[in-house]
mmCIF file of C-alpha atoms and ligand atoms in Angstrom:
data_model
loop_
_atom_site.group_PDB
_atom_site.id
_atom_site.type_symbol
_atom_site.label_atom_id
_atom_site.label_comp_id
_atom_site.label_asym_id
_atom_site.label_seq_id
_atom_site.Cartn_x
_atom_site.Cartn_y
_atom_site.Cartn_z
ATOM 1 C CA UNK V 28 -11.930 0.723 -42.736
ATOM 2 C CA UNK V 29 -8.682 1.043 -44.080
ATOM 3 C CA UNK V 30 -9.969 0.815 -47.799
ATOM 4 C CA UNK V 31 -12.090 3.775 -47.737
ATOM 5 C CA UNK V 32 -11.587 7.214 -49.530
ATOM 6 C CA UNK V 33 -11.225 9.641 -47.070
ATOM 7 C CA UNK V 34 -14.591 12.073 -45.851
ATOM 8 C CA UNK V 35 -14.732 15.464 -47.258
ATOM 9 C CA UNK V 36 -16.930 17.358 -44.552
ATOM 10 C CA UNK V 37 -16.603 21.249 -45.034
ATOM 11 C CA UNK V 38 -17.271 22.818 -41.370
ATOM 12 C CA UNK V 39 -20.404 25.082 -43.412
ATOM 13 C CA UNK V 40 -22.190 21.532 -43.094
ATOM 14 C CA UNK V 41 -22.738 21.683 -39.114
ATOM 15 C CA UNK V 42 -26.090 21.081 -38.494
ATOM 16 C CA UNK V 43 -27.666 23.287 -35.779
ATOM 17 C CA UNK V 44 -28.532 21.876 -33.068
ATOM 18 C CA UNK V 45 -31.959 22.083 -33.793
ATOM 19 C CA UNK V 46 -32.331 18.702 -35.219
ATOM 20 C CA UNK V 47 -32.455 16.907 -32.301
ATOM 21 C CA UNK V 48 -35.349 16.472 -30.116
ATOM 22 C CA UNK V 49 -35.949 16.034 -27.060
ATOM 23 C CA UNK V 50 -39.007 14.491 -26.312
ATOM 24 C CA UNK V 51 -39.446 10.716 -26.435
ATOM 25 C CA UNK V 52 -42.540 10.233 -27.419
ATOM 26 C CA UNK V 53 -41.684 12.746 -30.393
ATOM 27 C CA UNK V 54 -38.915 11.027 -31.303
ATOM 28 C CA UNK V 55 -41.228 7.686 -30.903
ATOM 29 C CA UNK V 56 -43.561 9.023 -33.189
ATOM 30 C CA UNK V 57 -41.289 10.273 -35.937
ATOM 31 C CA UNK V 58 -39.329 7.327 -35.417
ATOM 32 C CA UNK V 59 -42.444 5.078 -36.586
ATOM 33 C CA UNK V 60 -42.989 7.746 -39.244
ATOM 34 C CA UNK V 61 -39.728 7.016 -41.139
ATOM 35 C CA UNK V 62 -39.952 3.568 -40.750
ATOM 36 C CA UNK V 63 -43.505 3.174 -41.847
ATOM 37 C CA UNK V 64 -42.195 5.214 -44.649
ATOM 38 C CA UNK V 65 -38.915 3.505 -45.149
ATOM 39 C CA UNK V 66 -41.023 -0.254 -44.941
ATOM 40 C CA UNK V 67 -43.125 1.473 -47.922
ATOM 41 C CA UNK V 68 -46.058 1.913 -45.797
ATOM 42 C CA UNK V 69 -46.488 -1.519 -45.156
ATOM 43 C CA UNK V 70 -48.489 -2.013 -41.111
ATOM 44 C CA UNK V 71 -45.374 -3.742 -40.052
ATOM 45 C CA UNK V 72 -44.692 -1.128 -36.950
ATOM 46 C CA UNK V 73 -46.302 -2.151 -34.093
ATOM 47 C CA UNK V 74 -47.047 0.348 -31.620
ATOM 48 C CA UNK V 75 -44.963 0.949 -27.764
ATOM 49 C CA UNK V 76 -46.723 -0.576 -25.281
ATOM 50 C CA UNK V 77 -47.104 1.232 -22.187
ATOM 51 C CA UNK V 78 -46.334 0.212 -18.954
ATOM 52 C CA UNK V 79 -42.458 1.118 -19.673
ATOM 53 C CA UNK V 80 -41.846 -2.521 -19.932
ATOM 54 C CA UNK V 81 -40.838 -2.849 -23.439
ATOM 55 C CA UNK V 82 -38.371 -1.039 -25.992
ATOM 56 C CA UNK V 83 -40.292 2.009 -27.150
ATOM 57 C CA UNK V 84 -40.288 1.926 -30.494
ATOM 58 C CA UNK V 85 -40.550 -1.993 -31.284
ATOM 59 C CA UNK V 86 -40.427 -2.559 -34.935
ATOM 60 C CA UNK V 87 -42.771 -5.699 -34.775
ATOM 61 C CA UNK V 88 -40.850 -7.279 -37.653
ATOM 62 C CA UNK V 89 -39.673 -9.576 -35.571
ATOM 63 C CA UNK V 90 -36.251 -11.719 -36.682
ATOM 64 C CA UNK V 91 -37.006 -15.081 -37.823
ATOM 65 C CA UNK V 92 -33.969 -16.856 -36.074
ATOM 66 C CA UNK V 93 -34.626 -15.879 -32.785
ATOM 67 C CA UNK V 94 -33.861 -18.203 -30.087
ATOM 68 C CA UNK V 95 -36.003 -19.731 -27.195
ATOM 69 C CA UNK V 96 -34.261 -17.558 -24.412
ATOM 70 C CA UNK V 97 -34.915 -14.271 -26.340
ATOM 71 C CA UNK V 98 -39.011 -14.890 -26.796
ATOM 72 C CA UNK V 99 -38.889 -15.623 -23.087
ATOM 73 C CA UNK V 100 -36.328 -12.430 -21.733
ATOM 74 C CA UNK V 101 -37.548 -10.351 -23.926
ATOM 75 C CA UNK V 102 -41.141 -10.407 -21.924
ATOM 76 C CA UNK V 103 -39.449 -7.758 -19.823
ATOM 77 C CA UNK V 104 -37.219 -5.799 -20.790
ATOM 78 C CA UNK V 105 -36.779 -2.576 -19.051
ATOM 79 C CA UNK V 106 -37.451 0.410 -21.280
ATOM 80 C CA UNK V 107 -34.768 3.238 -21.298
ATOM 81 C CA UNK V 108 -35.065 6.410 -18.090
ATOM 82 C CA UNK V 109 -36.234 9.312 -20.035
ATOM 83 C CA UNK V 110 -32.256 11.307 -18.807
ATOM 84 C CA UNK V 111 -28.994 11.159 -20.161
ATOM 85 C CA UNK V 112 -26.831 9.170 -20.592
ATOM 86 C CA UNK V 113 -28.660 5.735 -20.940
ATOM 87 C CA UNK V 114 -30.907 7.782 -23.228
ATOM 88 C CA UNK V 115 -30.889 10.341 -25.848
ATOM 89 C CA UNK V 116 -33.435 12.451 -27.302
ATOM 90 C CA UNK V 117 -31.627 12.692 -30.822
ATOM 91 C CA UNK V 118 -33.279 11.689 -33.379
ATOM 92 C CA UNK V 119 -33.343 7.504 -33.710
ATOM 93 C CA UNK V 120 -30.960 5.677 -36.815
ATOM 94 C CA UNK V 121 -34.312 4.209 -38.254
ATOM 95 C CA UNK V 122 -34.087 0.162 -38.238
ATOM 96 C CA UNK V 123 -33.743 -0.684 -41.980
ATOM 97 C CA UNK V 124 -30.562 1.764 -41.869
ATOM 98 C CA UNK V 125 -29.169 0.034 -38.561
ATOM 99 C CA UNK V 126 -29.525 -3.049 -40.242
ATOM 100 C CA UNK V 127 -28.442 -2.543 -43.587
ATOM 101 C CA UNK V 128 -25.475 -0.228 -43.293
ATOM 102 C CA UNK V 129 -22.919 -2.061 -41.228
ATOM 103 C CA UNK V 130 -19.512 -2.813 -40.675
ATOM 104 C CA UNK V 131 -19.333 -6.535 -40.226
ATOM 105 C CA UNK V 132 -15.930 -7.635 -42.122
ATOM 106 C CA UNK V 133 -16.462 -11.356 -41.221
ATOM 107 C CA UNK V 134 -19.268 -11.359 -43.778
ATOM 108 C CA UNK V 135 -17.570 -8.742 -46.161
ATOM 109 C CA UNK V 136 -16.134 -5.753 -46.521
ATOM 110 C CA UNK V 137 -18.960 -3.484 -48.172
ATOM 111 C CA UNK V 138 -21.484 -1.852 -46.342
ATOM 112 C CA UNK V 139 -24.141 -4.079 -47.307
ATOM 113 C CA UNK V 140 -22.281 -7.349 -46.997
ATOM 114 C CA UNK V 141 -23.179 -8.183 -44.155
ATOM 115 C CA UNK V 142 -27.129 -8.165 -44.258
ATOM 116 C CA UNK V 143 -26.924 -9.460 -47.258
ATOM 117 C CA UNK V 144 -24.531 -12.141 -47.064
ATOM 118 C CA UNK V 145 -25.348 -13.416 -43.395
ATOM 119 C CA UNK V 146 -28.309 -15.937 -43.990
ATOM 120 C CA UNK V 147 -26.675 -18.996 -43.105
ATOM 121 C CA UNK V 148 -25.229 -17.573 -39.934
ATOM 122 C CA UNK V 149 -26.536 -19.355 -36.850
ATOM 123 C CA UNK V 150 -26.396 -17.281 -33.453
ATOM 124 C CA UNK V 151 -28.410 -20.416 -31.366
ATOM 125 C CA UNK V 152 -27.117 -22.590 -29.976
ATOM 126 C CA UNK V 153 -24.098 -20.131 -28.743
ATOM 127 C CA UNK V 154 -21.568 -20.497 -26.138
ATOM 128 C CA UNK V 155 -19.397 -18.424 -24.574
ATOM 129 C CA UNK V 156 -15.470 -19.152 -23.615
ATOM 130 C CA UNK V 157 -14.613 -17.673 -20.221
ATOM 131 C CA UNK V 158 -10.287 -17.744 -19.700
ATOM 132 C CA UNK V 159 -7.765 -16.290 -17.388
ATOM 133 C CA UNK V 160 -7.583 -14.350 -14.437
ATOM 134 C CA UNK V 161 -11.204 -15.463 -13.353
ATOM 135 C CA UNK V 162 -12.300 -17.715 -10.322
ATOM 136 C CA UNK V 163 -15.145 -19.168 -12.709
ATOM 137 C CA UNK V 164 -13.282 -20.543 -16.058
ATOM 138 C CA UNK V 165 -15.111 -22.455 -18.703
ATOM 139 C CA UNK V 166 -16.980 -23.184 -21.607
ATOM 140 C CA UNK V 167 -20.554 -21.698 -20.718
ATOM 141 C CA UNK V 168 -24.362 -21.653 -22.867
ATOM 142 C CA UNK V 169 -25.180 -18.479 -23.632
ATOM 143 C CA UNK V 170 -28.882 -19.219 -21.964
ATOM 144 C CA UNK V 171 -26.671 -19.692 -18.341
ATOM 145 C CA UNK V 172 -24.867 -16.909 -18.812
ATOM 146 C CA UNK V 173 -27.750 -14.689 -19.568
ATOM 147 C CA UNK V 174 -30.175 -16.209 -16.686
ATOM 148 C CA UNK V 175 -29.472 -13.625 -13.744
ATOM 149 C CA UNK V 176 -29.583 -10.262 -16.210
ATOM 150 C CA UNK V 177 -32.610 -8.423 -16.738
ATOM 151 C CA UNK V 178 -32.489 -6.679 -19.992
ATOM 152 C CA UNK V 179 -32.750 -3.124 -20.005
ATOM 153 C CA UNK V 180 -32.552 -0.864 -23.207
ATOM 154 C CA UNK V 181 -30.022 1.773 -23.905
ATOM 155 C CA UNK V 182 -30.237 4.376 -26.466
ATOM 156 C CA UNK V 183 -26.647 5.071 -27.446
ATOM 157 C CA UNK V 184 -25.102 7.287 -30.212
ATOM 158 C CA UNK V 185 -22.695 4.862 -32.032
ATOM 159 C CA UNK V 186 -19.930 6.983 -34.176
ATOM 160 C CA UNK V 187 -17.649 5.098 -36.243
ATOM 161 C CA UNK V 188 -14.047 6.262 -36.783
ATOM 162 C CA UNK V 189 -15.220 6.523 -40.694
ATOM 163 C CA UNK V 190 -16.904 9.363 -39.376
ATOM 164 C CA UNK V 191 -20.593 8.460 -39.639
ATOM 165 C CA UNK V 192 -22.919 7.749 -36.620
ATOM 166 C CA UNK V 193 -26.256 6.334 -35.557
ATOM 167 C CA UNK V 194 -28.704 6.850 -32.781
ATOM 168 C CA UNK V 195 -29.490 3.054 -31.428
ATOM 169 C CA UNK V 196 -32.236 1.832 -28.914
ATOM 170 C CA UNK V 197 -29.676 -1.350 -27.731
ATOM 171 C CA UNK V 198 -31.427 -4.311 -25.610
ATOM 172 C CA UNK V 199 -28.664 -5.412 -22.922
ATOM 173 C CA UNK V 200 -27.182 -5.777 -19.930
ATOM 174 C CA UNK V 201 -24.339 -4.048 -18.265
ATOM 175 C CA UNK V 202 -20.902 -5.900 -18.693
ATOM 176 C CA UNK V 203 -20.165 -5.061 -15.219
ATOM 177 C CA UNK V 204 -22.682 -7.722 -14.517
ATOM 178 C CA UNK V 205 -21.441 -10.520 -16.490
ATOM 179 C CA UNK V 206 -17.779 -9.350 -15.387
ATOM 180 C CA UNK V 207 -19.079 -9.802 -11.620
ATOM 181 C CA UNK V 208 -20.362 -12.969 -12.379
ATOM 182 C CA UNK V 209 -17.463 -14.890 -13.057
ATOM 183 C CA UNK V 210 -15.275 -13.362 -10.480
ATOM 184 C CA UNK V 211 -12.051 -11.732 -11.956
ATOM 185 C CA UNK V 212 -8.953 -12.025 -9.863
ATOM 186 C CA UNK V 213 -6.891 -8.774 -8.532
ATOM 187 C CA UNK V 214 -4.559 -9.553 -11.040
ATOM 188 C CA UNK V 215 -6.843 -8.784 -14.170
ATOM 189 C CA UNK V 216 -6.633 -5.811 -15.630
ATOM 190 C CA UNK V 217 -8.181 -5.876 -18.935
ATOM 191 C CA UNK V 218 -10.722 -7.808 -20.683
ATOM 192 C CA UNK V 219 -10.069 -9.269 -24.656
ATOM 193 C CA UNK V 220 -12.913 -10.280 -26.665
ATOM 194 C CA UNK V 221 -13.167 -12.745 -29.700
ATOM 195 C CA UNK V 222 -15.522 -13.031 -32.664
ATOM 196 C CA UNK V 223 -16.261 -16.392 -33.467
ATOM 197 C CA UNK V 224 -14.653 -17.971 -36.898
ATOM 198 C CA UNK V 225 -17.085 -19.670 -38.844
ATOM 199 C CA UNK V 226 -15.374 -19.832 -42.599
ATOM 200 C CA UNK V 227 -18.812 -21.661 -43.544
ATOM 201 C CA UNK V 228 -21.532 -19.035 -43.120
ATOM 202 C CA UNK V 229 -18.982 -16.015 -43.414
ATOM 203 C CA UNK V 230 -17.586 -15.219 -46.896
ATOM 204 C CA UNK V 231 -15.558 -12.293 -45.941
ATOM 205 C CA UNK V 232 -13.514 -15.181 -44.065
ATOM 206 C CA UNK V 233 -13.090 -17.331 -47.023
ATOM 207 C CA UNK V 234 -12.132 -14.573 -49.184
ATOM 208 C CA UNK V 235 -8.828 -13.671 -50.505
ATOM 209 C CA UNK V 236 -9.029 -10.184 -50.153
ATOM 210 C CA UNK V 237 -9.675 -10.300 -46.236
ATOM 211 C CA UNK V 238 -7.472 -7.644 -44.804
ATOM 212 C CA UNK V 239 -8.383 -8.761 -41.450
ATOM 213 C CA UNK V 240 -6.380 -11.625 -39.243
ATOM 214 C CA UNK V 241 -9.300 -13.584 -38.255
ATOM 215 C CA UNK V 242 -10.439 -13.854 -35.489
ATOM 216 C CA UNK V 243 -11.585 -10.413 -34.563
ATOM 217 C CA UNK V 244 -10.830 -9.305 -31.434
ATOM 218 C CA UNK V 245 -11.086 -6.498 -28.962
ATOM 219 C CA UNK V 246 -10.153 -5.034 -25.647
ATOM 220 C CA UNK V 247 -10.541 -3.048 -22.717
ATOM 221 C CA UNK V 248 -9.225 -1.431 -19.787
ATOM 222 C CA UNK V 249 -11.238 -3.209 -16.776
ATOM 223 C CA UNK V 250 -12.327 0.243 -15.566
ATOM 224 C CA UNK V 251 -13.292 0.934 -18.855
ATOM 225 C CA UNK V 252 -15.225 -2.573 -19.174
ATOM 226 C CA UNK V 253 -16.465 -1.687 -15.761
ATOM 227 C CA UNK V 254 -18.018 1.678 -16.246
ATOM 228 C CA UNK V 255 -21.769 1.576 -16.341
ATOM 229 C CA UNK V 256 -22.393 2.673 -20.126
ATOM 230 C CA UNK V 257 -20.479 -0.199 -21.129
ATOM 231 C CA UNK V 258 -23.305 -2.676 -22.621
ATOM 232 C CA UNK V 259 -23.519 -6.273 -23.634
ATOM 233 C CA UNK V 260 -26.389 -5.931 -26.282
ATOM 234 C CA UNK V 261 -28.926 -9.237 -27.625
ATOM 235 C CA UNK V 262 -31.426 -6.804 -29.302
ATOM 236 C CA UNK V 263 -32.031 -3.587 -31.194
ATOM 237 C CA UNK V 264 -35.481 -1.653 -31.296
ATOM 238 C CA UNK V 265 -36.463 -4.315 -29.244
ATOM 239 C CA UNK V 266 -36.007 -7.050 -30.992
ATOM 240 C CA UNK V 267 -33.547 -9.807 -31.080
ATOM 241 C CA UNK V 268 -30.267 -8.754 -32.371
ATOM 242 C CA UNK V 269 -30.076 -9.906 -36.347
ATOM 243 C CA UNK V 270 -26.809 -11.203 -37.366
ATOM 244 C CA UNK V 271 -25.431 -8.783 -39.149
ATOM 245 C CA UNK V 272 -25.718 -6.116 -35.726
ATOM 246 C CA UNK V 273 -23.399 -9.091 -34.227
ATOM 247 C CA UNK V 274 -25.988 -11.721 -32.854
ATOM 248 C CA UNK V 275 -26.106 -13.531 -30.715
ATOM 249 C CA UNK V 276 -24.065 -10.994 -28.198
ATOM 250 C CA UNK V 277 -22.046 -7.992 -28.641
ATOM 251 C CA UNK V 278 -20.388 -5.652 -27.020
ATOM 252 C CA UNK V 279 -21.003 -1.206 -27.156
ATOM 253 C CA UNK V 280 -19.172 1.223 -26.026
ATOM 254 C CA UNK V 281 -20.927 3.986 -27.015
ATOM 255 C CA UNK V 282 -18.003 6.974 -26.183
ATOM 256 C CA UNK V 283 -15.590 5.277 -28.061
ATOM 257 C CA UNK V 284 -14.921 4.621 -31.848
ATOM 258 C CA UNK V 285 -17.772 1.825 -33.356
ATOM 259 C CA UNK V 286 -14.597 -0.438 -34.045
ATOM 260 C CA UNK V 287 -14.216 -1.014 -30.213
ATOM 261 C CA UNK V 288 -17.788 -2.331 -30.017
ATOM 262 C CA UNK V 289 -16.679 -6.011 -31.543
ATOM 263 C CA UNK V 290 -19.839 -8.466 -32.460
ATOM 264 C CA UNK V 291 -20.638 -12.112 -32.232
ATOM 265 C CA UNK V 292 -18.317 -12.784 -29.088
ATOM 266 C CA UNK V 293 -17.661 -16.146 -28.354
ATOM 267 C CA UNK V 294 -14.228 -15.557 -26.040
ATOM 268 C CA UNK V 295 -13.901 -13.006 -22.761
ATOM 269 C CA UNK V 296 -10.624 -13.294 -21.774
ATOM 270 C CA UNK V 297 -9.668 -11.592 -18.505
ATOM 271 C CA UNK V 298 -5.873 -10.764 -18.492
ATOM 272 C CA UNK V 299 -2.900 -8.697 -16.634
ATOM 273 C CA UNK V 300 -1.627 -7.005 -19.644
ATOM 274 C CA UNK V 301 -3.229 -4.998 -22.533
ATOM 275 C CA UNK V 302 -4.774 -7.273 -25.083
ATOM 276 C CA UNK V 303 -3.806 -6.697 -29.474
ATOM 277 C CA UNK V 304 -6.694 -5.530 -30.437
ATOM 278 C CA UNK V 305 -7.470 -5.718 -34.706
ATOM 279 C CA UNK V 306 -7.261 -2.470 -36.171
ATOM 280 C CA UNK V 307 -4.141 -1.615 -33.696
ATOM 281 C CA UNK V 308 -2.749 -4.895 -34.935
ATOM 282 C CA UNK V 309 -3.048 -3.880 -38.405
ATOM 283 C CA UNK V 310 -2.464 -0.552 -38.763
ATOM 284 C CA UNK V 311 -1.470 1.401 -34.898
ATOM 285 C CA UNK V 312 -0.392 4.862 -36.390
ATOM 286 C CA UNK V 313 -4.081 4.942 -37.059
ATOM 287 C CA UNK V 314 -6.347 3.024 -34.790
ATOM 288 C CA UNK V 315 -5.297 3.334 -30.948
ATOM 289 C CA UNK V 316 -5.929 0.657 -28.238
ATOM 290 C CA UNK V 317 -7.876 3.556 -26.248
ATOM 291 C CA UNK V 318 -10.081 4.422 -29.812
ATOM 292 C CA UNK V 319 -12.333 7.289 -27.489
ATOM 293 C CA UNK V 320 -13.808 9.816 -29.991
ATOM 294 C CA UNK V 321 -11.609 12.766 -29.903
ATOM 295 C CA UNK V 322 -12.589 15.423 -32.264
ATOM 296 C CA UNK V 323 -9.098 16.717 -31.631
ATOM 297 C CA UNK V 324 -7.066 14.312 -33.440
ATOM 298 C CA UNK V 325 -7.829 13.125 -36.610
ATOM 299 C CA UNK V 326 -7.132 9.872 -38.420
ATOM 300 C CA UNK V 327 -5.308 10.075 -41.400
ATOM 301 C CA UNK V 328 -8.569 10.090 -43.616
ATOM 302 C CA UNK V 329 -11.020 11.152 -41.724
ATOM 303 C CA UNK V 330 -11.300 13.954 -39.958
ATOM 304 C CA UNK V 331 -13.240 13.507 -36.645
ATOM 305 C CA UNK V 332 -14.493 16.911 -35.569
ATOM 306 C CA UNK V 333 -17.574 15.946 -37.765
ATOM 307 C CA UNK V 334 -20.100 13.544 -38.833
ATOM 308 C CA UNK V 335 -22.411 12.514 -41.236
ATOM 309 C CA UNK V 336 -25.865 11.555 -38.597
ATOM 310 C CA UNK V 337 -27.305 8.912 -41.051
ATOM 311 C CA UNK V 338 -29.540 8.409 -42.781
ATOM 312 C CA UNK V 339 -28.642 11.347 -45.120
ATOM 313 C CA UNK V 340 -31.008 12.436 -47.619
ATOM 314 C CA UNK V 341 -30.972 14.662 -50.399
ATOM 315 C CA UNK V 342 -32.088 17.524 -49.128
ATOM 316 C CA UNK V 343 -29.872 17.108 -45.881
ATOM 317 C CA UNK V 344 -26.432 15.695 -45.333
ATOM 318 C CA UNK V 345 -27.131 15.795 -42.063
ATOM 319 C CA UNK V 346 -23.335 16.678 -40.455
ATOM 320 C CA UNK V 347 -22.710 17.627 -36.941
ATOM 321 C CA UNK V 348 -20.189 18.431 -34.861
ATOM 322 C CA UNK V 349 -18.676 15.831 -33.057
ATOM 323 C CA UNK V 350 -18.133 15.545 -29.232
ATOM 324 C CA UNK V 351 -15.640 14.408 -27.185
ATOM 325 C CA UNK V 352 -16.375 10.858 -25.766
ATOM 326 C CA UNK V 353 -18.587 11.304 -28.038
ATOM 327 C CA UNK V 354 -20.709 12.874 -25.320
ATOM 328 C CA UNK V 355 -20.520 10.585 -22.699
ATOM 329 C CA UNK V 356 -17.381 12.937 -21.411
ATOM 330 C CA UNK V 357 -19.439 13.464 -18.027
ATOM 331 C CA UNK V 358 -19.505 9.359 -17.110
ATOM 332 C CA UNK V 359 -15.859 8.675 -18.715
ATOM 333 C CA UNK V 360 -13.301 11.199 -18.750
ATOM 334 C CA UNK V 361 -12.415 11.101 -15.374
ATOM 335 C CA UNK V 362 -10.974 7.727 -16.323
ATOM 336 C CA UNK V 363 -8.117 9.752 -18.447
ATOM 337 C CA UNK V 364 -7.539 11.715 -16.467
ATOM 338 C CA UNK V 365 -3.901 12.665 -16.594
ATOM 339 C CA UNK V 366 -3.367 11.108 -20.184
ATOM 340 C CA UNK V 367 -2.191 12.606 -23.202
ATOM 341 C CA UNK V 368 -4.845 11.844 -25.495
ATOM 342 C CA UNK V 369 -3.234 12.672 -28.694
ATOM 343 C CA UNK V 370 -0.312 10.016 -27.481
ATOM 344 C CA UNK V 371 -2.917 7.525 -26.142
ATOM 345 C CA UNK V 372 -5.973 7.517 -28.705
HETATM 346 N N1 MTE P 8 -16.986 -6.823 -34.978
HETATM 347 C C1 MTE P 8 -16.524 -7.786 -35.785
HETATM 348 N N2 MTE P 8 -16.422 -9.033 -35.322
HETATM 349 N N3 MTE P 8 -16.143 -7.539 -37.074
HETATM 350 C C2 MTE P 8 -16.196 -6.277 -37.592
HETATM 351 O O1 MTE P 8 -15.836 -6.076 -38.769
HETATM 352 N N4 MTE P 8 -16.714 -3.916 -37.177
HETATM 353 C C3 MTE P 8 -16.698 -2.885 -36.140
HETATM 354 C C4 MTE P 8 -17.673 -3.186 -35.004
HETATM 355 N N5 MTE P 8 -17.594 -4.577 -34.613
HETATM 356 C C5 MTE P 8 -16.661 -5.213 -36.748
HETATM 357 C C6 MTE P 8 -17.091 -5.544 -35.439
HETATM 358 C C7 MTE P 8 -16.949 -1.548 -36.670
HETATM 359 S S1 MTE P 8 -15.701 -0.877 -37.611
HETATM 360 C C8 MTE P 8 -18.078 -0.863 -36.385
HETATM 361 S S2 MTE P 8 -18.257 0.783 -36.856
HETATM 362 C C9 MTE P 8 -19.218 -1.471 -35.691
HETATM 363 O O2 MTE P 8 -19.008 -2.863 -35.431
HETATM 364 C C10 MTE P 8 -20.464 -1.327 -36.520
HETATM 365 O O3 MTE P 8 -21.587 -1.868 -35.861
HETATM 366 P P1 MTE P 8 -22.966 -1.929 -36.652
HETATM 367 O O4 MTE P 8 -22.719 -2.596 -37.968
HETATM 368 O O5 MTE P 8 -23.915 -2.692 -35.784
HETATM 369 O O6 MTE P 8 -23.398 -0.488 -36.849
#
């Protein structure tokens, strides 16, 4: 992120709000539309099933490396309540963009690294480090961690601090419920996540040009991690997550910047004092601890009253104006309350 040339978004570019819609089944059907479109036509988008049981707009592709525990959790999942916030009516980021246009520095820094240059990533078998200020400490399977959660799916609007978003259907489970499940002591007050280091299957870790201090890590206030929009995702559209989206396990925070959201974690560290955290590490006149979407103060190169809704296309760039929390104000600002958000972003 700190690479990039900055945005140039002119505020004549808003797009009304008319391009959303509000309808599910709409947006189901024009979601199929584009990807049918975007897969060249090819029958590869199966239809939702009904019954609300799975993700509504399933791509069918299926991804090749998926484990055992996602054929047999996957049976269920719960699909999205048709009301804000767990669901938006906004049109969806069609697949083949979610999964080609990422940020995944581990694998590279260009937007297409990652997809491209992930194939010898394995997400199974995975486990999970559980440290500090926890009754339940250890070194646990991903499968036993997962057991007790029903997966549920979330449609989220992700909005990345370069000042492009995405509309997501996420497969997850609340962190609350993993937090709950290891039993934090009174004396933790944040969470800190790691990415796993694996020099082998990721180039961007071998390379010399890494800007990144490896590994990647993340954090967050524990009423923050807490607060019911805050997700642990294993899928997208219903399917398990591929590696470049962060597989096996990742975290989203959908009302702050896409940076929090940090993939592949193999580390949940419960703590008493606030966590470094990557970008703030690297660069902290720019990227905050706190990182909520705050149209009101920009980063040096991008301004974040706007963004670009991808995909673009020729005859649309497709900008909007951007919200604070990026939406999810209702659920999270009372958290804040009290803070100077220009001080604390
Ligand atoms: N997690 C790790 N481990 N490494 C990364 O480079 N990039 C972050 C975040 N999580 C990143 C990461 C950034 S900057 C963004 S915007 C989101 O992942 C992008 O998620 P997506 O590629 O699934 O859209």
């Amino acid at each position: 992120m700190l690479i990039k040339k900055p945005s140039d978004i002119k505020p004549s570019e808003i797009t009304p709000e008319s391009v959303f819609r509000n309808r599910r089944q709409f947006m189901n059907d024009s979601g199929k539309l584009i990807l049918g479109a975007a897969a060249g036509g090819l029958p590869a988008i199966a239809s939702a099933q009904s019954g609300g049981l799975k993700a509504p707009t399933p791509i069918g592709k299926g991804v090749s490396n998926a484990p055992a525990w996602w054929q047999e959790k996957s049976s269920s999942i719960k699909a999205a309540p048709d009301s804000e916030p767990y669901y938006t009516g906004e049109s969806l980021t069609p697949y083949d963009d979610v999964t080609s246009y990422n940020n995944f520095y581990e694998f590279g820094m260009d937007k297409r690294d990652p997809s491209t240059q992930s194939g010898d990533f394995k997400s199974d078998p995975w486990s999970v480090e559980i440290s500090g200020e926890v009754a339940k400490p250890g070194v646990y399977n991903l499968e036993d961690i997962l057991k007790p959660h029903d997966l549920e799916e979330r449609i989220y609007r992700l909005r990345c601090v370069e000042a492009w978003s995405m509309v997501i259907p996420w497969t997850g489970f609340p962190l609350a419920e993993l937090i709950k499940q290891f039993e934090p002591t009174s004396k933790a007050k944040y969470v800190e996540f790691e990415t796993i280091i694996d020099a082998d299957s990721m180039p961007g870790i071998r390379s010399r040009f890494a800007i990144v201090r490896w590994p990647y890590r993340e954090g967050l206030r524990m009423d923050e991690a807490m607060n019911p929009l805050t997700l642990m995702a294993v899928g997208v559209y219903g399917d398990y997550l591929p590696s470049q989206n962060g597989a096996p396990m990742r975290l989203i925070v959908p009302w702050k910047y896409g940076f929090k959201s940090i993939k592949s974690i193999v580390k949940i560290n419960f703590r008493e004092t606030e966590p470094n955290t990557t970008w703030n590490d690297l660069q902290s006149q720019e990227y905050g601890f706190f990182a909520n979407v705050n149209p009101a103060v920009h980063h040096p190169r991008w301004r974040q009253d706007m963004e670009r809704r991808l995909p673009q296309t020729l005859f649309s760039r497709q900008v909007i104006e951007t919200r604070p929390f990026n939406g999810y104000g209702d659920q999270v600002a009372s958290m804040y309350s009290g803070m100077d958000l220009a001080r604390y972003y």
